[in-house]
């Protein structure tokens, strides 16, 4: 679909600067002047690739800076090749480890005897997504000095009709003033995701209650909510099963409250389970903020129509 690359990068910077400011690390985004604003590709996958790599840099950078530079390295009549360079002053990697960093579950980061768990899984996802988009990645790193990832991704350029569709779709990402009076609850245990979501809702001036486990969710859900956002894998149970129980409990005040499932392990089986439980939305993490806005618009619209028909 057509989208604004500038807006995507602005969303990324706004979401991540909270974490970098907390760590005292500088976050710098630079775009060359010849990088087009509007491109045609899979916006969500581009966002996932960049946020995985930037989160990786934030995790392993304790001093200095993280920089994202975007360059136009070639254009044609209907396309453009863009280079994304993510350079950090983090702990770096030993050269003998570089060849294996894109393998699933590889753990290659070490610092003073500490092995960072799960470092390779996100990078494996990045490589697979880049392959699907026709892109490529290379990495350079020096132990105790930093790491630089260089991505090359081909984009199509949208025509006039596609840009018109884009302008129409942007209406769906406008946040209505009345959302500030709605009650949202998120069932999520991952601290980074909680921080990301809280910052997002704060920027929208919308209150958000957080339940880090199903036990806490049960306590909060004695109050009426307008939208429930829930992860699937939680420390004390399955989020989908929990919503299924809620749907069949006629005494529950939130029995028919619209639900948006937010999961890092999205798959067809999970989507089918969600439909069976009358869950209106199933969104893959990490997601751009405007994707969540669209889903909230969607579930509130469905709920309004359902209520009016009763």
Short mmCIF file of C-alpha atoms in Angstrom, two decimals, residues 5-298:
data_model
loop_
_atom_site.label_atom_id
_atom_site.label_comp_id
_atom_site.label_asym_id
_atom_site.label_seq_id
_atom_site.Cartn_x
_atom_site.Cartn_y
_atom_site.Cartn_z
CA UNK A 5 7.91 7.08 4.91
CA UNK A 6 8.48 10.38 6.74
CA UNK A 7 5.50 9.71 9.02
CA UNK A 8 6.65 6.14 9.69
CA UNK A 9 10.09 7.37 10.75
CA UNK A 10 8.58 10.13 12.90
CA UNK A 11 6.39 7.53 14.65
CA UNK A 12 9.44 5.35 15.26
CA UNK A 13 11.49 8.21 16.68
CA UNK A 14 8.65 9.33 18.98
CA UNK A 15 8.16 5.81 20.32
CA UNK A 16 11.84 5.03 20.89
CA UNK A 17 13.13 8.33 22.25
CA UNK A 18 11.47 7.61 25.61
CA UNK A 19 13.75 4.60 26.10
CA UNK A 20 16.89 6.29 24.80
CA UNK A 21 16.32 9.37 26.98
CA UNK A 22 15.94 7.10 30.02
CA UNK A 23 19.30 5.48 29.21
CA UNK A 24 20.99 8.81 28.46
CA UNK A 25 21.69 7.71 24.88
CA UNK A 26 21.27 10.09 21.94
CA UNK A 27 18.84 9.01 19.17
CA UNK A 28 19.44 10.65 15.78
CA UNK A 29 17.33 10.25 12.63
CA UNK A 30 18.66 11.74 9.35
CA UNK A 31 17.12 11.59 5.88
CA UNK A 32 18.86 12.72 2.73
CA UNK A 33 16.89 15.40 0.88
CA UNK A 34 16.33 13.15 -2.16
CA UNK A 35 14.49 10.43 -0.17
CA UNK A 36 10.85 10.48 -1.36
CA UNK A 37 8.14 11.00 1.24
CA UNK A 38 5.58 8.65 -0.29
CA UNK A 39 6.47 5.07 -1.25
CA UNK A 40 4.59 1.87 -2.06
CA UNK A 41 5.43 -1.26 -0.02
CA UNK A 42 4.36 -3.23 3.06
CA UNK A 43 4.36 -0.48 5.69
CA UNK A 44 3.89 -2.78 8.69
CA UNK A 45 6.80 -5.03 7.67
CA UNK A 46 9.09 -2.04 7.09
CA UNK A 47 8.16 -0.77 10.55
CA UNK A 48 8.84 -4.20 12.09
CA UNK A 49 12.25 -4.46 10.43
CA UNK A 50 13.37 -1.04 11.63
CA UNK A 51 11.98 -1.29 15.15
CA UNK A 52 13.59 -4.71 15.66
CA UNK A 53 17.02 -3.36 14.68
CA UNK A 54 16.63 -0.10 16.61
CA UNK A 55 15.41 -1.93 19.72
CA UNK A 56 18.44 -4.19 19.36
CA UNK A 57 20.73 -1.15 19.30
CA UNK A 58 18.99 0.41 22.32
CA UNK A 59 19.37 -2.85 24.25
CA UNK A 60 23.12 -3.01 23.73
CA UNK A 61 24.02 0.69 23.78
CA UNK A 62 24.66 2.20 27.22
CA UNK A 63 26.67 5.29 26.23
CA UNK A 64 26.88 7.51 23.18
CA UNK A 65 24.39 7.46 20.33
CA UNK A 66 22.23 5.47 17.93
CA UNK A 67 21.82 6.94 14.46
CA UNK A 68 19.47 6.02 11.62
CA UNK A 69 20.46 7.43 8.25
CA UNK A 70 18.24 6.99 5.17
CA UNK A 71 19.73 7.42 1.69
CA UNK A 72 18.40 7.25 -1.86
CA UNK A 73 20.85 5.00 -3.71
CA UNK A 74 19.04 4.78 -7.04
CA UNK A 75 15.76 5.66 -8.76
CA UNK A 76 13.88 4.52 -11.84
CA UNK A 77 10.61 5.57 -13.47
CA UNK A 78 8.44 3.76 -10.93
CA UNK A 79 10.80 2.75 -8.14
CA UNK A 80 13.52 3.72 -5.73
CA UNK A 81 16.20 1.83 -3.78
CA UNK A 82 16.68 3.12 -0.26
CA UNK A 83 19.51 2.41 2.13
CA UNK A 84 18.89 2.41 5.89
CA UNK A 85 22.02 2.61 8.05
CA UNK A 86 21.63 1.94 11.78
CA UNK A 87 24.88 2.79 13.55
CA UNK A 88 25.40 2.58 17.31
CA UNK A 89 28.16 2.98 19.89
CA UNK A 90 27.08 -0.11 21.81
CA UNK A 91 28.95 -3.11 23.10
CA UNK A 92 29.52 -4.53 19.62
CA UNK A 93 30.26 -8.13 18.68
CA UNK A 94 33.36 -10.21 18.13
CA UNK A 95 34.09 -10.85 14.46
CA UNK A 96 33.78 -14.64 14.79
CA UNK A 97 30.17 -14.18 15.94
CA UNK A 98 28.98 -12.05 13.01
CA UNK A 99 28.36 -14.94 10.61
CA UNK A 100 25.72 -16.48 12.88
CA UNK A 101 23.74 -13.45 14.09
CA UNK A 102 20.85 -13.98 11.65
CA UNK A 103 20.24 -17.57 12.74
CA UNK A 104 17.19 -18.31 14.91
CA UNK A 105 17.83 -18.29 18.66
CA UNK A 106 21.50 -17.44 18.27
CA UNK A 107 22.88 -15.66 21.32
CA UNK A 108 25.99 -13.72 20.39
CA UNK A 109 26.12 -10.66 22.63
CA UNK A 110 28.39 -10.82 25.62
CA UNK A 111 29.48 -8.13 28.05
CA UNK A 112 31.66 -8.79 31.07
CA UNK A 113 30.63 -12.42 31.14
CA UNK A 114 26.90 -11.68 30.72
CA UNK A 115 25.16 -13.36 27.78
CA UNK A 116 22.16 -11.41 26.47
CA UNK A 117 19.29 -13.83 25.85
CA UNK A 118 17.35 -13.87 22.59
CA UNK A 119 19.59 -11.53 20.62
CA UNK A 120 19.38 -13.56 17.43
CA UNK A 121 15.64 -14.18 17.15
CA UNK A 122 14.73 -10.61 16.20
CA UNK A 123 17.56 -10.51 13.67
CA UNK A 124 16.36 -13.75 12.09
CA UNK A 125 12.91 -12.17 11.68
CA UNK A 126 14.52 -9.08 10.14
CA UNK A 127 16.39 -11.14 7.55
CA UNK A 128 13.30 -13.17 6.64
CA UNK A 129 11.18 -10.05 6.22
CA UNK A 130 13.87 -8.40 4.10
CA UNK A 131 14.02 -11.48 1.86
CA UNK A 132 10.25 -11.26 1.33
CA UNK A 133 10.56 -7.59 0.37
CA UNK A 134 13.50 -8.19 -1.99
CA UNK A 135 15.93 -6.43 0.33
CA UNK A 136 19.25 -7.35 1.89
CA UNK A 137 21.27 -6.62 5.02
CA UNK A 138 24.92 -6.57 6.02
CA UNK A 139 26.47 -5.98 9.42
CA UNK A 140 29.79 -4.61 10.62
CA UNK A 141 30.78 -4.61 14.25
CA UNK A 142 33.74 -4.06 16.53
CA UNK A 143 33.72 -5.43 20.06
CA UNK A 144 33.31 -2.68 22.68
CA UNK A 145 32.99 -0.02 19.95
CA UNK A 146 29.65 -0.51 18.23
CA UNK A 147 27.63 -2.10 15.44
CA UNK A 148 26.41 -0.89 12.06
CA UNK A 149 23.57 -2.54 10.12
CA UNK A 150 23.13 -1.51 6.48
CA UNK A 151 19.84 -2.38 4.76
CA UNK A 152 18.93 -1.99 1.11
CA UNK A 153 15.22 -2.13 0.32
CA UNK A 154 13.50 -1.56 -3.06
CA UNK A 155 10.29 0.49 -3.06
CA UNK A 156 7.78 1.28 -5.76
CA UNK A 157 6.61 4.86 -6.10
CA UNK A 158 2.84 5.41 -5.84
CA UNK A 159 0.92 6.85 -8.79
CA UNK A 160 -1.64 9.65 -8.52
CA UNK A 161 -4.52 7.24 -7.85
CA UNK A 162 -2.60 5.51 -5.05
CA UNK A 163 -1.82 8.87 -3.42
CA UNK A 164 -5.52 9.75 -3.54
CA UNK A 165 -6.33 6.46 -1.76
CA UNK A 166 -3.63 7.28 0.81
CA UNK A 167 -5.15 10.69 1.54
CA UNK A 168 -8.57 9.08 2.04
CA UNK A 169 -7.17 6.40 4.37
CA UNK A 170 -5.38 9.00 6.52
CA UNK A 171 -8.80 10.14 7.76
CA UNK A 172 -9.00 6.83 9.66
CA UNK A 173 -5.88 7.72 11.67
CA UNK A 174 -7.38 10.91 13.11
CA UNK A 175 -8.17 10.47 16.80
CA UNK A 176 -11.65 11.76 17.70
CA UNK A 177 -11.83 14.06 20.71
CA UNK A 178 -14.35 11.76 22.44
CA UNK A 179 -11.77 8.95 22.71
CA UNK A 180 -10.30 10.79 25.72
CA UNK A 181 -13.49 9.96 27.62
CA UNK A 182 -13.36 6.24 26.74
CA UNK A 183 -11.85 3.58 29.01
CA UNK A 184 -9.10 1.37 27.55
CA UNK A 185 -7.40 -1.58 29.26
CA UNK A 186 -4.30 -3.40 28.03
CA UNK A 187 -3.43 -6.89 29.26
CA UNK A 188 0.34 -7.09 28.69
CA UNK A 189 3.32 -8.32 30.73
CA UNK A 190 6.29 -7.23 28.61
CA UNK A 191 7.83 -4.11 30.16
CA UNK A 192 9.06 -2.70 26.83
CA UNK A 193 5.63 -3.15 25.24
CA UNK A 194 3.97 -1.54 28.26
CA UNK A 195 6.30 1.47 28.03
CA UNK A 196 5.72 1.73 24.27
CA UNK A 197 1.93 1.58 24.69
CA UNK A 198 1.77 4.00 27.62
CA UNK A 199 3.81 6.55 25.69
CA UNK A 200 1.58 6.10 22.64
CA UNK A 201 -1.63 6.66 24.60
CA UNK A 202 -0.10 9.62 26.47
CA UNK A 203 0.70 11.26 23.13
CA UNK A 204 -2.96 10.75 22.18
CA UNK A 205 -4.13 12.12 25.57
CA UNK A 206 -6.08 8.91 26.21
CA UNK A 207 -6.03 7.15 29.62
CA UNK A 208 -4.85 3.52 29.56
CA UNK A 209 -5.09 0.97 32.37
CA UNK A 210 -2.46 -1.81 32.37
CA UNK A 211 -2.94 -5.36 33.67
CA UNK A 212 0.38 -7.28 33.59
CA UNK A 213 -1.36 -10.62 34.16
CA UNK A 214 -4.80 -12.22 33.91
CA UNK A 215 -5.30 -12.10 37.69
CA UNK A 216 -4.94 -8.31 37.61
CA UNK A 217 -7.14 -8.13 34.51
CA UNK A 218 -9.97 -9.92 36.33
CA UNK A 219 -9.78 -7.35 39.13
CA UNK A 220 -9.88 -4.40 36.73
CA UNK A 221 -12.59 -5.84 34.49
CA UNK A 222 -15.22 -5.50 37.22
CA UNK A 223 -15.30 -1.95 35.79
CA UNK A 224 -16.80 -1.26 32.38
CA UNK A 225 -14.30 -0.68 29.54
CA UNK A 226 -14.88 0.49 25.98
CA UNK A 227 -11.97 -1.45 24.42
CA UNK A 228 -9.84 -4.35 25.67
CA UNK A 229 -6.35 -4.84 24.20
CA UNK A 230 -4.78 -8.18 25.10
CA UNK A 231 -1.65 -10.19 24.49
CA UNK A 232 -2.00 -13.96 24.02
CA UNK A 233 0.96 -15.36 25.97
CA UNK A 234 0.68 -14.13 29.56
CA UNK A 235 2.47 -15.33 32.71
CA UNK A 236 -0.66 -16.92 34.19
CA UNK A 237 -2.55 -18.13 31.16
CA UNK A 238 -3.70 -17.77 27.56
CA UNK A 239 -5.18 -14.42 26.56
CA UNK A 240 -7.50 -15.93 23.95
CA UNK A 241 -8.87 -18.47 26.43
CA UNK A 242 -9.40 -15.65 28.93
CA UNK A 243 -11.41 -13.64 26.39
CA UNK A 244 -13.36 -16.81 25.55
CA UNK A 245 -14.35 -17.14 29.22
CA UNK A 246 -15.36 -13.48 29.27
CA UNK A 247 -17.54 -13.90 26.18
CA UNK A 248 -19.49 -16.79 27.76
CA UNK A 249 -19.94 -15.15 31.17
CA UNK A 250 -23.39 -13.55 31.09
CA UNK A 251 -22.72 -11.80 34.41
CA UNK A 252 -19.57 -10.08 33.15
CA UNK A 253 -19.98 -6.35 32.60
CA UNK A 254 -17.44 -6.58 29.75
CA UNK A 255 -18.92 -9.68 28.10
CA UNK A 256 -19.41 -7.86 24.78
CA UNK A 257 -16.66 -5.24 25.04
CA UNK A 258 -14.69 -4.95 21.75
CA UNK A 259 -11.33 -6.77 21.89
CA UNK A 260 -8.11 -6.18 19.97
CA UNK A 261 -5.59 -9.02 20.25
CA UNK A 262 -1.97 -7.81 20.09
CA UNK A 263 0.48 -10.66 19.58
CA UNK A 264 4.08 -11.16 18.48
CA UNK A 265 3.21 -14.69 17.30
CA UNK A 266 0.41 -13.93 14.85
CA UNK A 267 -0.66 -16.87 12.68
CA UNK A 268 -3.68 -18.16 10.78
CA UNK A 269 -4.65 -20.60 13.55
CA UNK A 270 -4.65 -17.77 16.08
CA UNK A 271 -6.78 -15.59 13.81
CA UNK A 272 -9.29 -18.43 13.38
CA UNK A 273 -9.49 -18.87 17.18
CA UNK A 274 -10.06 -15.15 17.53
CA UNK A 275 -12.94 -15.20 15.03
CA UNK A 276 -14.57 -18.13 16.82
CA UNK A 277 -14.50 -16.06 20.03
CA UNK A 278 -16.04 -13.06 18.26
CA UNK A 279 -12.85 -11.06 18.68
CA UNK A 280 -13.03 -8.17 16.26
CA UNK A 281 -9.33 -7.51 15.67
CA UNK A 282 -6.04 -9.44 15.61
CA UNK A 283 -2.92 -7.28 15.24
CA UNK A 284 0.69 -8.42 14.90
CA UNK A 285 3.35 -6.81 17.17
CA UNK A 286 5.23 -4.60 16.73
CA UNK A 287 2.73 -2.34 14.96
CA UNK A 288 2.82 1.28 13.77
CA UNK A 289 0.65 3.57 15.92
CA UNK A 290 -1.69 4.40 13.04
CA UNK A 291 -2.45 0.69 12.54
CA UNK A 292 -3.75 0.54 16.11
CA UNK A 293 -5.77 3.72 15.56
CA UNK A 294 -7.43 2.12 12.52
CA UNK A 295 -8.22 -1.02 14.50
CA UNK A 296 -9.76 1.00 17.35
CA UNK A 297 -11.88 2.92 14.82
CA UNK A 298 -12.93 -0.42 13.35
#
